Amino acid sequence: MAESAAMTGMPRNQDEWERAARALLDDGQNFLAHDVCRDGLRYFPNSFKLAIFGAIALSQTGAVDEARRLLAPVLDAILIDEGPFRRLQSSLKRAVLALDQSHSDDALEAMAELAEAMEMVRGKKLEADADAETYNALARVFREAWLASGARSDLEHCRQLFLRAFAVGGNARDGIDAAIMSVMLGDMPQAQTLAARVNDLLAHGEIDPTLTADIRYRMMATLGQAQLLLGETEAAIGTFQWAHALEGVHYGRVVSALKQIELLQQGGVPVPAELADVVKPPTVVVFTGHALDRPGEGPHFPPALEAVVRAEIAKQLDELNAQIGYSTAACGADLLFIEAMLERGAEVNVVMPFAIDDFIAEDVRYGGPRWEMRFKNALKLAASVTYATEERFLGHEMLYRFANQCLHGLATLRSGFLRTSPYLLAVWDMMPGSLVGGAGDFIDQWEDISRLRIIDLDNLLTQNPELCPDGPAMPNLDFGGAADDDEEGQGRVIRSMLFCDIAGYSKLKEEHIPDFLDFLSRLKDGLAASGIEPKSINTWGDAIFVVMDKATPMAEYALTMQEVVARLGVEMKDRLTNPLTLRISLHAGPVFEAIDPIRNNKNFYGSHINRAARLEPVTVIGHVYATQQFVAVLTAEQSAMRTEAVNNGAPFEDKYISEYVGVLSLAKDFGKQTVYHLRRRSLGENAMPAAMETVVPAMLEAADNSGITETPATSVGSVLETVARMMERSETEPPKRKGGRKSKTPTAHDVISLADGETLHWPGT
């Protein structure tokens, strides 16, 4: 386990443990927060706050089933189980009908059943004691669980919690959420009843003009959704047009409204086509461009052409209404794009192909001090700076191509969350023989020509001959060898890697080793059935290391491995008393491929091997996790496969979902890594919005959803403190078991003790 407490020293009391867990959740350190909760509960087993934080951390790592189990005590405390009351109603009806048969066995049986039913409801009440914020927060947790699992029980819990939030707080947003969940459950009458109440709350009052644009937009979007549910399509269009006219609305609010509309449409609610032009997602633009000419080169992009190129880039961004951009940051077109995006107030995300000092030396400094200063300013103002690799350049051009893959994948992944597709804007001289990772190479890899915009450098030079007296450069027709051959010759290549640890191996005794070897043999057979052949595979005891050329077959291999082991756990439970499960981590990056001087076989070396290995020990057992680089490459590959299938008239379905987890501190002080949870897309989930939001932002927004009267955003702590107080109160009134016997109120430690069983594993156990 990562030494979670070492970050700030060992917490001394319960409050410090709880604050440490909450701070880690706020910081996106979900795995560490999870470890802190587990460790803290060993000292303070009655801290339900730690139990709840731990469940939230689990849900954010993609371990939905485990999180659902850990939230069960919270639901038991604040949700009323209506089952006993319904049984009492049924038993009473049967008993009344049996009154005329006082001497029959049926009558006696009916009366006995009635007595048992009455005993089950003794001490129970139909009113739950929780506030709207608590209901709202937990409803959002179960909505994310439903979006990930498709389980109807999660959807029913979600609706029930939103209904209770609406009943307690009267907030319009809770009402519309409950209505939409009712639509997804097929309960249209209740959905329309709720929509009518929301409409009454919002349609007949004035919206305070002093509220922020985001709050007013959210309120109007809520009203528009209610009008759609009531069949008032013209009124809904007018409401959304009114919301669209607001200035300063963050695109996240628009995307949120778009998701709600999509759910309504999936539930069979008529949605007018005109709304597509009113509720529009933000435009995402990926950029690739020619660098400024180096001394003695060109002319491709002479310095004198800077103002002309800048104007063309600004023009294209205006036409696209660009709001989010992805680019590298070489001097020349890249930095002009970044500056143009910043000038229009748009979001910029920079991907660095390798170590920053090497990048400055290779791609910035030759332009002069002015360009170096602009580069540093661009990175300072960027919304994010991501490294395809933090290692040195070492003269390997293929790192530029890898950076392009990361750009492509990250932009596509983000666009999918925002319900759109990215554009590629390129500043290119239209000449063949492009460098590996250059603009022409990126264009060759871009699959959707309809979303490609090219600024022709050659044409700009022709239109401005005074800026380039020598005319455009002649095309380079010497293509040289294939890029893959170049990579192989250099010994440094881009590969996908899998590290796997078999949890439970250390508990095996000597007499179990033959069974373990049989387990490995069956695992091999199960993997062979997938038809995927790794480029390299190696084992060390309970560790497995796999290397492949591409990310897509590696994803399939990893998920198949997980599924085979789950099946073997059932088949071999009589032979392996301690069930064997897997920790699996995936990564992609540049590695050195060479013949091992000792073993004389192909092997792989470099820091990215270590990075893949350091991710595996600190993840949740039974799930597959991947680095941002792997997910970016996988997304780019899937996008290309989709376009190829469409062009050939063939069907294509995305097989995988990558859910953002957060930033994970790697084992052995190996730095931090952005991590995603990888799973298969469930049946029918193509039409379902991906659950990309994390749970903590949902908790933070719980108090925002107040309909007409908006309240300030609350903190994670203030929401969960309510739950904790409620759980403390519940200890004074223990719940009843069947038959009326009192049961001991479960402590948080009782919940966490599931970690020692077969149904739940915590990191490090």
Tab-separated table of C-alpha atoms in Angstrom, residues 67 77 138 160 205 214 258 310 336 357 377 418 455 480 511 550 574 626 633 657 680 698 748:
chain	number	residue	atom	x	y	z
A	67	ALA	CA	-18.976	1.198	-3.405
A	77	ALA	CA	-30.360	4.671	7.874
A	138	LEU	CA	-26.574	10.084	-2.580
A	160	GLN	CA	-36.278	7.372	-4.653
A	205	GLY	CA	-42.077	33.523	-11.175
A	214	ASP	CA	-24.778	29.812	-14.919
A	258	LEU	CA	-27.843	18.223	-23.264
A	310	ARG	CA	-2.130	34.452	-37.180
A	336	LEU	CA	0.026	31.204	-32.740
A	357	ASP	CA	14.167	21.311	-21.514
A	377	ASN	CA	3.633	32.258	-21.135
A	418	LEU	CA	-19.107	16.800	-24.237
A	455	ILE	CA	-4.687	26.588	-43.786
A	480	GLY	CA	12.925	7.498	-47.050
A	511	GLU	CA	0.150	-28.124	-1.108
A	550	LYS	CA	-1.361	-1.543	-30.185
A	574	ASP	CA	-12.951	-26.150	-3.775
A	626	ALA	CA	-4.923	2.490	-17.424
A	633	VAL	CA	-3.872	5.877	-27.758
A	657	ILE	CA	-15.404	2.742	-21.694
A	680	ARG	CA	-16.413	-3.137	-21.292
A	698	ALA	CA	-21.610	15.859	-7.719
A	748	ALA	CA	-18.364	1.403	10.072
